[in-house]
PDB file of C-alpha atoms in Angstrom:
ATOM      1  CA  MET A1222      86.191  -7.543 -66.192  1.00 44.00           C
ATOM      2  CA  GLN A1223      89.673  -8.583 -67.395  1.00 43.00           C
ATOM      3  CA  SER A1224      90.458 -12.249 -67.802  1.00 46.00           C
ATOM      4  CA  PRO A1225      93.542 -13.559 -65.945  1.00 43.00           C
ATOM      5  CA  THR A1226      95.412 -13.652 -69.269  1.00 49.00           C
ATOM      6  CA  GLU A1227      94.501 -10.038 -70.078  1.00 48.00           C
ATOM      7  CA  ALA A1228      95.487  -8.919 -66.594  1.00 41.00           C
ATOM      8  CA  SER A1229      98.817 -10.743 -66.896  1.00 54.00           C
ATOM      9  CA  SER A1230      99.533  -9.159 -70.287  1.00 61.00           C
ATOM     10  CA  ALA A1231      98.674  -5.713 -68.958  1.00 63.00           C
ATOM     11  CA  SER A1232     101.085  -6.113 -66.041  1.00 73.00           C
ATOM     12  CA  LEU A1233     103.856  -6.980 -68.505  1.00 83.00           C
ATOM     13  CA  ALA A1234     103.154  -4.154 -70.956  1.00 92.00           C
ATOM     14  CA  ALA A1235     105.909  -1.588 -71.472  1.00 97.00           C
ATOM     15  CA  THR A1236     106.633   1.147 -74.016  1.00 98.00           C
ATOM     16  CA  ILE A1237     110.025   1.008 -75.709  1.00 98.00           C
ATOM     17  CA  GLY A1238     111.732   4.264 -76.703  1.00 98.00           C
ATOM     18  CA  THR A1239     114.245   4.426 -79.549  1.00 97.00           C
ATOM     19  CA  ARG A1240     115.662   6.563 -82.305  1.00 94.00           C
ATOM     20  CA  GLY A1241     113.884   6.256 -85.630  1.00 94.00           C
ATOM     21  CA  SER A1242     116.776   5.154 -87.845  1.00 93.00           C
ATOM     22  CA  PRO A1243     116.414   1.751 -89.543  1.00 95.00           C
ATOM     23  CA  LEU A1244     119.199   0.318 -87.377  1.00 95.00           C
ATOM     24  CA  ALA A1245     117.782   1.716 -84.133  1.00 96.00           C
ATOM     25  CA  LEU A1246     114.350   0.334 -85.006  1.00 97.00           C
ATOM     26  CA  ALA A1247     115.841  -3.072 -85.841  1.00 97.00           C
ATOM     27  CA  GLN A1248     117.453  -3.105 -82.389  1.00 98.00           C
ATOM     28  CA  ALA A1249     114.213  -2.064 -80.678  1.00 98.00           C
ATOM     29  CA  HIS A1250     112.304  -4.799 -82.506  1.00 98.00           C
ATOM     30  CA  GLU A1251     114.909  -7.347 -81.404  1.00 98.00           C
ATOM     31  CA  VAL A1252     114.405  -6.280 -77.796  1.00 98.00           C
ATOM     32  CA  ARG A1253     110.626  -6.520 -78.253  1.00 98.00           C
ATOM     33  CA  ARG A1254     110.859 -10.035 -79.715  1.00 98.00           C
ATOM     34  CA  ARG A1255     113.040 -11.222 -76.861  1.00 98.00           C
ATOM     35  CA  LEU A1256     110.803  -9.693 -74.195  1.00 98.00           C
ATOM     36  CA  ALA A1257     107.674 -11.214 -75.734  1.00 97.00           C
ATOM     37  CA  ALA A1258     109.297 -14.662 -75.963  1.00 97.00           C
ATOM     38  CA  ALA A1259     110.695 -14.492 -72.429  1.00 97.00           C
ATOM     39  CA  HIS A1260     107.349 -13.573 -70.889  1.00 97.00           C
ATOM     40  CA  GLY A1261     105.020 -15.561 -73.138  1.00 96.00           C
ATOM     41  CA  VAL A1262     103.042 -12.581 -74.436  1.00 96.00           C
ATOM     42  CA  THR A1263     102.503 -11.021 -77.857  1.00 96.00           C
ATOM     43  CA  GLU A1264     104.852  -8.374 -79.195  1.00 97.00           C
ATOM     44  CA  ASP A1265     101.931  -5.921 -79.069  1.00 96.00           C
ATOM     45  CA  SER A1266     102.533  -5.761 -75.318  1.00 96.00           C
ATOM     46  CA  PHE A1267     105.637  -3.695 -76.080  1.00 98.00           C
ATOM     47  CA  PRO A1268     104.763  -0.742 -78.326  1.00 98.00           C
ATOM     48  CA  ILE A1269     107.708   1.123 -79.820  1.00 98.00           C
ATOM     49  CA  ARG A1270     107.859   4.922 -79.693  1.00 97.00           C
ATOM     50  CA  GLU A1271     110.260   6.702 -82.043  1.00 97.00           C
ATOM     51  CA  ILE A1272     112.020   9.737 -80.593  1.00 96.00           C
ATOM     52  CA  LYS A1273     113.995  12.242 -82.671  1.00 90.00           C
ATOM     53  CA  THR A1274     117.334  13.049 -81.074  1.00 82.00           C
ATOM     54  CA  SER A1275     119.778  15.921 -81.473  1.00 74.00           C
ATOM     55  CA  GLY A1276     122.211  13.524 -83.131  1.00 66.00           C
ATOM     56  CA  ASP A1277     119.640  12.708 -85.810  1.00 60.00           C
ATOM     57  CA  ALA A1278     118.913  16.388 -86.448  1.00 56.00           C
ATOM     58  CA  ILE A1279     122.580  17.390 -86.876  1.00 51.00           C
ATOM     59  CA  GLN A1280     123.770  16.299 -90.305  1.00 52.00           C
ATOM     60  CA  ASP A1281     126.026  19.154 -91.399  1.00 50.00           C
ATOM     61  CA  ARG A1282     129.059  18.554 -89.143  1.00 51.00           C
ATOM     62  CA  PRO A1283     130.767  15.883 -87.019  1.00 53.00           C
ATOM     63  CA  LEU A1284     128.989  15.253 -83.734  1.00 50.00           C
ATOM     64  CA  TYR A1285     132.048  16.093 -81.641  1.00 53.00           C
ATOM     65  CA  GLU A1286     131.730  19.665 -82.910  1.00 49.00           C
ATOM     66  CA  ALA A1287     128.170  19.795 -81.571  1.00 47.00           C
ATOM     67  CA  GLY A1288     128.763  18.502 -78.067  1.00 53.00           C
ATOM     68  CA  GLY A1289     129.902  14.914 -78.431  1.00 57.00           C
ATOM     69  CA  LYS A1290     128.347  11.885 -76.787  1.00 64.00           C
ATOM     70  CA  GLY A1291     124.808  12.065 -75.506  1.00 74.00           C
ATOM     71  CA  LEU A1292     123.378  13.555 -78.689  1.00 76.00           C
ATOM     72  CA  PHE A1293     121.783  10.203 -79.589  1.00 77.00           C
ATOM     73  CA  THR A1294     120.416   9.567 -76.092  1.00 91.00           C
ATOM     74  CA  LYS A1295     119.442  12.866 -74.415  1.00 90.00           C
ATOM     75  CA  GLU A1296     115.876  13.205 -75.698  1.00 94.00           C
ATOM     76  CA  ILE A1297     115.204   9.496 -75.165  1.00 95.00           C
ATOM     77  CA  GLU A1298     116.431   9.742 -71.574  1.00 96.00           C
ATOM     78  CA  GLN A1299     114.233  12.791 -71.013  1.00 95.00           C
ATOM     79  CA  ALA A1300     111.221  10.772 -72.183  1.00 96.00           C
ATOM     80  CA  LEU A1301     112.248   7.937 -69.852  1.00 97.00           C
ATOM     81  CA  LEU A1302     112.551  10.239 -66.839  1.00 97.00           C
ATOM     82  CA  ALA A1303     109.201  11.853 -67.677  1.00 97.00           C
ATOM     83  CA  GLY A1304     107.465   8.452 -67.866  1.00 97.00           C
ATOM     84  CA  ARG A1305     106.536   8.751 -71.531  1.00 97.00           C
ATOM     85  CA  ILE A1306     108.405   5.497 -72.178  1.00 98.00           C
ATOM     86  CA  ASP A1307     109.259   2.613 -69.843  1.00 98.00           C
ATOM     87  CA  LEU A1308     112.607   1.519 -71.281  1.00 98.00           C
ATOM     88  CA  ALA A1309     115.084   2.842 -73.813  1.00 98.00           C
ATOM     89  CA  VAL A1310     117.059   0.844 -76.344  1.00 98.00           C
ATOM     90  CA  HIS A1311     120.481   2.168 -77.362  1.00 96.00           C
ATOM     91  CA  SER A1312     123.568   1.161 -79.269  1.00 95.00           C
ATOM     92  CA  ALA A1313     125.918   0.842 -76.290  1.00 95.00           C
ATOM     93  CA  LYS A1314     128.687   2.827 -77.982  1.00 92.00           C
ATOM     94  CA  ASP A1315     126.338   5.863 -78.165  1.00 90.00           C
ATOM     95  CA  VAL A1316     125.665   5.933 -74.412  1.00 93.00           C
ATOM     96  CA  PRO A1317     127.692   8.492 -72.398  1.00 91.00           C
ATOM     97  CA  THR A1318     129.863   7.124 -69.630  1.00 90.00           C
ATOM     98  CA  PHE A1319     127.865   8.920 -66.944  1.00 90.00           C
ATOM     99  CA  LEU A1320     124.069   8.635 -66.974  1.00 94.00           C
ATOM    100  CA  PRO A1321     121.449  11.099 -65.700  1.00 95.00           C
ATOM    101  CA  ASP A1322     120.461  10.663 -62.053  1.00 96.00           C
ATOM    102  CA  GLY A1323     117.797   8.016 -61.650  1.00 97.00           C
ATOM    103  CA  LEU A1324     118.662   6.013 -64.761  1.00 98.00           C
ATOM    104  CA  SER A1325     120.738   2.858 -65.216  1.00 97.00           C
ATOM    105  CA  LEU A1326     121.786   0.416 -67.907  1.00 97.00           C
ATOM    106  CA  SER A1327     119.883  -2.529 -66.533  1.00 97.00           C
ATOM    107  CA  SER A1328     120.027  -5.165 -69.270  1.00 98.00           C
ATOM    108  CA  TRP A1329     122.045  -6.193 -72.309  1.00 98.00           C
ATOM    109  CA  LEU A1330     121.330  -8.323 -75.350  1.00 98.00           C
ATOM    110  CA  PRO A1331     123.871 -10.933 -76.522  1.00 98.00           C
ATOM    111  CA  ARG A1332     126.595  -9.031 -78.309  1.00 98.00           C
ATOM    112  CA  GLU A1333     126.807  -9.057 -82.084  1.00 97.00           C
ATOM    113  CA  ASP A1334     130.209  -9.174 -83.829  1.00 97.00           C
ATOM    114  CA  PRO A1335     132.040  -6.024 -82.621  1.00 97.00           C
ATOM    115  CA  ARG A1336     134.472  -5.722 -85.531  1.00 98.00           C
ATOM    116  CA  ASP A1337     134.635  -2.936 -88.105  1.00 98.00           C
ATOM    117  CA  VAL A1338     134.432  -3.555 -91.836  1.00 98.00           C
ATOM    118  CA  PHE A1339     136.085  -1.909 -94.820  1.00 98.00           C
ATOM    119  CA  ILE A1340     133.726  -1.056 -97.694  1.00 97.00           C
ATOM    120  CA  SER A1341     134.874   0.060-101.127  1.00 97.00           C
ATOM    121  CA  PHE A1342     134.031  -0.392-104.792  1.00 94.00           C
ATOM    122  CA  LYS A1343     137.638   0.386-105.727  1.00 95.00           C
ATOM    123  CA  ALA A1344     139.841  -1.778-103.484  1.00 97.00           C
ATOM    124  CA  GLY A1345     139.668  -5.060-101.623  1.00 97.00           C
ATOM    125  CA  SER A1346     141.150  -3.778 -98.364  1.00 97.00           C
ATOM    126  CA  LEU A1347     142.433  -0.682 -96.621  1.00 97.00           C
ATOM    127  CA  SER A1348     145.996  -1.632 -97.528  1.00 96.00           C
ATOM    128  CA  GLU A1349     145.089  -1.898-101.222  1.00 97.00           C
ATOM    129  CA  LEU A1350     143.786   1.664-101.533  1.00 98.00           C
ATOM    130  CA  PRO A1351     146.126   3.825-103.656  1.00 97.00           C
ATOM    131  CA  ALA A1352     147.913   6.742-102.006  1.00 97.00           C
ATOM    132  CA  GLY A1353     145.689   9.804-101.905  1.00 97.00           C
ATOM    133  CA  ALA A1354     142.438   7.826-101.977  1.00 98.00           C
ATOM    134  CA  SER A1355     139.654   9.176 -99.762  1.00 97.00           C
ATOM    135  CA  VAL A1356     138.096   7.359 -96.818  1.00 97.00           C
ATOM    136  CA  GLY A1357     134.838   8.700 -95.413  1.00 96.00           C
ATOM    137  CA  SER A1358     134.236   8.662 -91.676  1.00 94.00           C
ATOM    138  CA  SER A1359     133.241  11.112 -88.951  1.00 90.00           C
ATOM    139  CA  SER A1360     134.337   8.848 -86.085  1.00 92.00           C
ATOM    140  CA  PRO A1361     137.444  10.214 -84.301  1.00 92.00           C
ATOM    141  CA  ARG A1362     138.523   6.644 -83.482  1.00 95.00           C
ATOM    142  CA  ARG A1363     138.222   5.384 -87.053  1.00 97.00           C
ATOM    143  CA  ARG A1364     139.856   8.493 -88.510  1.00 96.00           C
ATOM    144  CA  ALA A1365     142.785   8.222 -86.082  1.00 97.00           C
ATOM    145  CA  LEU A1366     143.285   4.499 -86.760  1.00 98.00           C
ATOM    146  CA  ILE A1367     143.134   5.067 -90.521  1.00 98.00           C
ATOM    147  CA  ALA A1368     145.705   7.840 -90.174  1.00 97.00           C
ATOM    148  CA  LYS A1369     147.888   5.543 -88.056  1.00 97.00           C
ATOM    149  CA  LEU A1370     147.767   2.698 -90.590  1.00 97.00           C
ATOM    150  CA  ARG A1371     147.649   4.729 -93.810  1.00 97.00           C
ATOM    151  CA  PRO A1372     148.861   8.318 -93.309  1.00 97.00           C
ATOM    152  CA  ASP A1373     148.919   8.728 -97.105  1.00 98.00           C
ATOM    153  CA  LEU A1374     145.117   8.537 -97.391  1.00 98.00           C
ATOM    154  CA  LYS A1375     142.726  11.482 -97.417  1.00 98.00           C
ATOM    155  CA  LEU A1376     140.087  11.582 -94.687  1.00 97.00           C
ATOM    156  CA  VAL A1377     136.675  13.049 -95.506  1.00 95.00           C
ATOM    157  CA  SER A1378     133.637  13.472 -93.264  1.00 92.00           C
ATOM    158  CA  ILE A1379     130.557  11.327 -93.957  1.00 89.00           C
ATOM    159  CA  ARG A1380     127.511  11.463 -91.650  1.00 80.00           C
ATOM    160  CA  GLY A1381     124.141   9.759 -91.677  1.00 84.00           C
ATOM    161  CA  ASN A1382     122.655   6.362 -91.003  1.00 88.00           C
ATOM    162  CA  VAL A1383     124.109   3.184 -92.498  1.00 93.00           C
ATOM    163  CA  GLU A1384     122.056   3.336 -95.687  1.00 92.00           C
ATOM    164  CA  THR A1385     122.893   7.026 -96.205  1.00 91.00           C
ATOM    165  CA  ARG A1386     126.611   6.398 -95.860  1.00 92.00           C
ATOM    166  CA  LEU A1387     126.473   3.483 -98.278  1.00 94.00           C
ATOM    167  CA  ARG A1388     124.614   5.671-100.768  1.00 94.00           C
ATOM    168  CA  LYS A1389     127.209   8.438-100.410  1.00 93.00           C
ATOM    169  CA  LEU A1390     129.922   5.880-101.133  1.00 94.00           C
ATOM    170  CA  GLU A1391     128.056   4.727-104.245  1.00 93.00           C
ATOM    171  CA  ASN A1392     127.763   8.373-105.327  1.00 93.00           C
ATOM    172  CA  GLY A1393     131.527   8.769-105.174  1.00 92.00           C
ATOM    173  CA  GLU A1394     131.751  11.049-102.142  1.00 94.00           C
ATOM    174  CA  ALA A1395     134.578   8.810-100.915  1.00 96.00           C
ATOM    175  CA  ASP A1396     136.589   5.884-102.241  1.00 97.00           C
ATOM    176  CA  ALA A1397     135.969   3.814 -99.103  1.00 97.00           C
ATOM    177  CA  THR A1398     134.383   3.896 -95.687  1.00 97.00           C
ATOM    178  CA  ILE A1399     134.498   1.998 -92.400  1.00 97.00           C
ATOM    179  CA  LEU A1400     131.322   0.744 -90.689  1.00 97.00           C
ATOM    180  CA  ALA A1401     130.417  -1.572 -87.820  1.00 97.00           C
ATOM    181  CA  LEU A1402     129.762  -5.165 -88.872  1.00 98.00           C
ATOM    182  CA  ALA A1403     127.076  -5.470 -86.188  1.00 97.00           C
ATOM    183  CA  GLY A1404     124.956  -2.749 -87.765  1.00 96.00           C
ATOM    184  CA  LEU A1405     125.232  -4.286 -91.212  1.00 97.00           C
ATOM    185  CA  LYS A1406     124.228  -7.700 -89.890  1.00 97.00           C
ATOM    186  CA  ARG A1407     121.207  -6.347 -88.013  1.00 96.00           C
ATOM    187  CA  LEU A1408     120.055  -4.666 -91.221  1.00 96.00           C
ATOM    188  CA  GLY A1409     120.746  -7.724 -93.390  1.00 96.00           C
ATOM    189  CA  LEU A1410     123.438  -5.798 -95.270  1.00 96.00           C
ATOM    190  CA  GLN A1411     126.517  -7.804 -94.298  1.00 96.00           C
ATOM    191  CA  ASP A1412     127.108  -8.607 -97.970  1.00 96.00           C
ATOM    192  CA  LYS A1413     128.071  -4.939 -98.426  1.00 96.00           C
ATOM    193  CA  ALA A1414     131.282  -5.528 -96.460  1.00 97.00           C
ATOM    194  CA  THR A1415     134.364  -5.719 -98.668  1.00 97.00           C
ATOM    195  CA  ALA A1416     136.639  -6.936 -95.863  1.00 98.00           C
ATOM    196  CA  ILE A1417     136.394  -7.448 -92.102  1.00 98.00           C
ATOM    197  CA  LEU A1418     139.093  -5.545 -90.232  1.00 98.00           C
ATOM    198  CA  ASP A1419     141.342  -7.452 -87.830  1.00 96.00           C
ATOM    199  CA  PRO A1420     140.560  -6.171 -84.310  1.00 95.00           C
ATOM    200  CA  HIS A1421     144.234  -6.484 -83.360  1.00 93.00           C
ATOM    201  CA  GLU A1422     144.966  -3.863 -86.005  1.00 94.00           C
ATOM    202  CA  PHE A1423     141.701  -1.917 -85.889  1.00 97.00           C
ATOM    203  CA  LEU A1424     140.394  -2.102 -82.316  1.00 98.00           C
ATOM    204  CA  PRO A1425     136.610  -1.536 -81.997  1.00 97.00           C
ATOM    205  CA  ALA A1426     134.861   1.221 -80.077  1.00 96.00           C
ATOM    206  CA  ALA A1427     133.835   0.543 -76.489  1.00 96.00           C
ATOM    207  CA  GLY A1428     130.418  -1.079 -76.539  1.00 97.00           C
ATOM    208  CA  GLN A1429     130.416  -1.708 -80.281  1.00 97.00           C
ATOM    209  CA  GLY A1430     127.983  -4.461 -81.253  1.00 97.00           C
ATOM    210  CA  ALA A1431     126.153  -4.352 -77.903  1.00 98.00           C
ATOM    211  CA  ILE A1432     122.540  -3.287 -77.364  1.00 98.00           C
ATOM    212  CA  ALA A1433     121.872  -1.612 -74.009  1.00 98.00           C
ATOM    213  CA  ILE A1434     118.522  -1.297 -72.275  1.00 98.00           C
ATOM    214  CA  GLU A1435     118.187   1.772 -70.048  1.00 98.00           C
ATOM    215  CA  THR A1436     115.509   2.038 -67.351  1.00 98.00           C
ATOM    216  CA  ARG A1437     114.540   4.103 -64.337  1.00 98.00           C
ATOM    217  CA  ARG A1438     116.601   2.782 -61.452  1.00 97.00           C
ATOM    218  CA  ASP A1439     113.650   2.608 -59.022  1.00 97.00           C
ATOM    219  CA  ASP A1440     111.152   1.021 -61.440  1.00 97.00           C
ATOM    220  CA  GLU A1441     111.058  -2.494 -60.008  1.00 97.00           C
ATOM    221  CA  ARG A1442     108.417  -3.758 -62.449  1.00 97.00           C
ATOM    222  CA  ILE A1443     110.368  -2.789 -65.563  1.00 97.00           C
ATOM    223  CA  ASN A1444     113.730  -3.821 -64.131  1.00 98.00           C
ATOM    224  CA  THR A1445     112.333  -7.269 -63.351  1.00 97.00           C
ATOM    225  CA  LEU A1446     110.815  -7.426 -66.833  1.00 97.00           C
ATOM    226  CA  VAL A1447     114.085  -6.712 -68.675  1.00 98.00           C
ATOM    227  CA  ALA A1448     116.209  -8.841 -66.336  1.00 98.00           C
ATOM    228  CA  ALA A1449     114.712 -11.872 -68.058  1.00 97.00           C
ATOM    229  CA  ILE A1450     116.657 -11.131 -71.251  1.00 98.00           C
ATOM    230  CA  ASP A1451     119.915  -9.855 -69.748  1.00 98.00           C
ATOM    231  CA  ASP A1452     123.108 -11.378 -71.178  1.00 98.00           C
ATOM    232  CA  LYS A1453     125.687 -11.500 -68.387  1.00 97.00           C
ATOM    233  CA  ASP A1454     128.688 -11.991 -70.705  1.00 98.00           C
ATOM    234  CA  THR A1455     127.870  -8.817 -72.605  1.00 98.00           C
ATOM    235  CA  GLU A1456     127.248  -6.976 -69.353  1.00 98.00           C
ATOM    236  CA  ALA A1457     130.699  -7.925 -68.032  1.00 98.00           C
ATOM    237  CA  ALA A1458     132.539  -7.129 -71.278  1.00 98.00           C
ATOM    238  CA  VAL A1459     130.946  -3.705 -71.643  1.00 98.00           C
ATOM    239  CA  ALA A1460     131.542  -2.953 -67.951  1.00 98.00           C
ATOM    240  CA  ALA A1461     135.287  -3.296 -68.595  1.00 98.00           C
ATOM    241  CA  GLU A1462     135.106  -1.114 -71.708  1.00 98.00           C
ATOM    242  CA  ARG A1463     133.039   1.594 -70.024  1.00 96.00           C
ATOM    243  CA  GLY A1464     135.302   1.454 -66.977  1.00 96.00           C
ATOM    244  CA  PHE A1465     138.161   2.246 -69.333  1.00 97.00           C
ATOM    245  CA  LEU A1466     136.269   5.181 -70.865  1.00 94.00           C
ATOM    246  CA  ALA A1467     135.237   6.610 -67.516  1.00 93.00           C
ATOM    247  CA  LEU A1468     138.834   7.363 -66.519  1.00 92.00           C
ATOM    248  CA  LEU A1469     139.864   8.674 -69.928  1.00 90.00           C
ATOM    249  CA  ASP A1470     137.161  11.283 -70.464  1.00 71.00           C
ATOM    250  CA  GLY A1471     135.706   9.170 -73.236  1.00 52.00           C
ATOM    251  CA  SER A1472     134.025  11.969 -75.139  1.00 51.00           C
ATOM    252  CA  CYS A1473     132.969  11.818 -78.771  1.00 55.00           C
ATOM    253  CA  ARG A1474     136.080  13.891 -79.590  1.00 72.00           C
ATOM    254  CA  THR A1475     138.642  11.510 -78.075  1.00 78.00           C
ATOM    255  CA  PRO A1476     140.030   8.649 -80.222  1.00 92.00           C
ATOM    256  CA  ILE A1477     139.639   5.739 -77.792  1.00 95.00           C
ATOM    257  CA  ALA A1478     139.208   2.032 -78.575  1.00 97.00           C
ATOM    258  CA  ALA A1479     138.406  -0.771 -76.154  1.00 97.00           C
ATOM    259  CA  HIS A1480     137.336  -4.380 -76.391  1.00 98.00           C
ATOM    260  CA  ALA A1481     136.786  -7.123 -73.829  1.00 98.00           C
ATOM    261  CA  ILE A1482     136.155 -10.837 -74.334  1.00 98.00           C
ATOM    262  CA  VAL A1483     134.521 -12.990 -71.666  1.00 98.00           C
ATOM    263  CA  ASP A1484     135.451 -16.670 -71.532  1.00 97.00           C
ATOM    264  CA  GLY A1485     133.739 -18.429 -68.650  1.00 97.00           C
ATOM    265  CA  GLU A1486     134.859 -16.682 -65.474  1.00 97.00           C
ATOM    266  CA  ARG A1487     137.817 -14.975 -67.169  1.00 98.00           C
ATOM    267  CA  LEU A1488     137.903 -11.674 -69.002  1.00 98.00           C
ATOM    268  CA  ARG A1489     140.512 -10.364 -71.441  1.00 98.00           C
ATOM    269  CA  PHE A1490     140.661  -6.654 -72.205  1.00 98.00           C
ATOM    270  CA  ARG A1491     142.542  -4.427 -74.650  1.00 98.00           C
ATOM    271  CA  GLY A1492     142.484  -0.649 -74.627  1.00 98.00           C
ATOM    272  CA  LEU A1493     144.003   1.965 -76.935  1.00 97.00           C
ATOM    273  CA  ILE A1494     144.256   5.751 -77.160  1.00 96.00           C
ATOM    274  CA  VAL A1495     145.422   7.453 -80.357  1.00 95.00           C
ATOM    275  CA  SER A1496     146.201  11.035 -81.302  1.00 94.00           C
ATOM    276  CA  PRO A1497     143.864  12.413 -84.005  1.00 93.00           C
ATOM    277  CA  ASP A1498     146.680  12.372 -86.573  1.00 94.00           C
ATOM    278  CA  GLY A1499     147.510   8.747 -85.756  1.00 95.00           C
ATOM    279  CA  ARG A1500     151.135   9.521 -84.950  1.00 95.00           C
ATOM    280  CA  GLU A1501     150.969   8.801 -81.237  1.00 95.00           C
ATOM    281  CA  ALA A1502     149.308   5.714 -79.773  1.00 96.00           C
ATOM    282  CA  TYR A1503     149.322   3.906 -76.432  1.00 97.00           C
ATOM    283  CA  GLU A1504     147.929   0.419 -75.925  1.00 98.00           C
ATOM    284  CA  THR A1505     147.607  -1.955 -73.010  1.00 98.00           C
ATOM    285  CA  ALA A1506     145.875  -5.187 -71.996  1.00 98.00           C
ATOM    286  CA  ARG A1507     144.469  -6.794 -68.872  1.00 98.00           C
ATOM    287  CA  GLU A1508     143.196 -10.219 -67.885  1.00 98.00           C
ATOM    288  CA  GLY A1509     141.317 -11.228 -64.773  1.00 98.00           C
ATOM    289  CA  VAL A1510     138.063 -12.547 -63.338  1.00 98.00           C
ATOM    290  CA  ARG A1511     134.853 -11.267 -64.859  1.00 97.00           C
ATOM    291  CA  SER A1512     133.598  -9.938 -61.522  1.00 97.00           C
ATOM    292  CA  ASP A1513     136.447  -7.402 -61.676  1.00 98.00           C
ATOM    293  CA  ALA A1514     135.489  -6.202 -65.174  1.00 98.00           C
ATOM    294  CA  ALA A1515     135.028  -2.501 -64.422  1.00 98.00           C
ATOM    295  CA  MET A1516     138.134  -2.451 -62.235  1.00 98.00           C
ATOM    296  CA  LEU A1517     140.269  -4.041 -64.975  1.00 98.00           C
ATOM    297  CA  GLY A1518     139.160  -1.414 -67.479  1.00 98.00           C
ATOM    298  CA  ALA A1519     139.777   1.420 -65.032  1.00 98.00           C
ATOM    299  CA  ASP A1520     143.245   0.064 -64.156  1.00 98.00           C
ATOM    300  CA  ALA A1521     144.154  -0.081 -67.857  1.00 98.00           C
ATOM    301  CA  ALA A1522     142.996   3.520 -68.254  1.00 97.00           C
ATOM    302  CA  ARG A1523     145.134   4.701 -65.345  1.00 97.00           C
ATOM    303  CA  GLU A1524     148.180   3.099 -66.942  1.00 97.00           C
ATOM    304  CA  LEU A1525     147.619   4.779 -70.300  1.00 96.00           C
ATOM    305  CA  ARG A1526     146.858   8.131 -68.708  1.00 94.00           C
ATOM    306  CA  GLU A1527     150.177   7.972 -66.867  1.00 95.00           C
ATOM    307  CA  ARG A1528     152.136   6.809 -69.924  1.00 96.00           C
ATOM    308  CA  ALA A1529     150.634   9.369 -72.291  1.00 93.00           C
ATOM    309  CA  GLY A1530     150.699  12.291 -69.874  1.00 91.00           C
ATOM    310  CA  GLU A1531     148.018  14.911 -69.410  1.00 83.00           C
ATOM    311  CA  LYS A1532     149.235  16.880 -72.431  1.00 84.00           C
ATOM    312  CA  PHE A1533     147.996  14.058 -74.657  1.00 85.00           C
ATOM    313  CA  PHE A1534     144.418  14.633 -73.496  1.00 79.00           C
ATOM    314  CA  THR A1535     144.490  18.411 -73.903  1.00 77.00           C
ATOM    315  CA  MET A1536     145.358  18.190 -77.608  1.00 69.00           C
ATOM    316  CA  PHE A1537     141.755  17.342 -78.449  1.00 57.00           C
ATOM    317  CA  ALA A1538     140.502  20.810 -77.557  1.00 54.00           C
ATOM    318  CA  GLY A1539     141.601  22.048 -80.949  1.00 50.00           C
ATOM    319  CA  ALA A1540     141.354  18.802 -82.868  1.00 48.00           C
TER     320      ALA A1540
END
């Protein structure tokens, strides 16, 4: 017969699904620690199951050439729908704008620093790189912003997890690269950053720095469990950013940047779309109450869509 404590622990148990990269595992372990602390149980109550995704398997080309967003979440979501896991942990910027039926983003961890960082062994900043130097990135947003700021630089494709990209930089496959500060901090590698990029000049990706927890919409037990660690400021900020993406066809191919800041009951939002060559860019901003977060992002997207014209969005087909 179970003791009351054992019965309580069993009712709180849940399997966490995640990718197997060091960063993804660090994020899953952070979720596990927070859940255990919030519910007064041991971390063993939340076993972690690693799931290989299509995005992990594809290493020979940019992800937008293989289908874009969803490649880091599809297999994890399939496991969630099948009941093999109880909750999924994602980097928010990897999650497609529209989720499979029956799933929802039900909880968010406090957001880490969303800024990008410049990393190089040859220059102290992006502006200090000599003309013709190579910058490694496979992100359409980062490549477009680099091209906008420094059209004289050479862009090369670098794929892989954080450690792999740092190793490729050390091996001379590029003179510099751009990575998310949040990922470096979660891995204890923030000292690798040469310079932090000003978000007014280098606007982050929507959801960057945020950890999202995805669950089955009708699973009341799990949704109640994860609600205990939900950060409402992060939820509101990312709602604005994803609202912006939703009206701009925010695929992995489209250079789109978005960032919202929540201050009490107010929310400030900036959104940007850039052509792949960096020559054409449209930016806007919104401010309002946090309860209107998604609406503010969507309204900003409508403005940019009208200003840029539909031709702007068709150019990506051959980008």
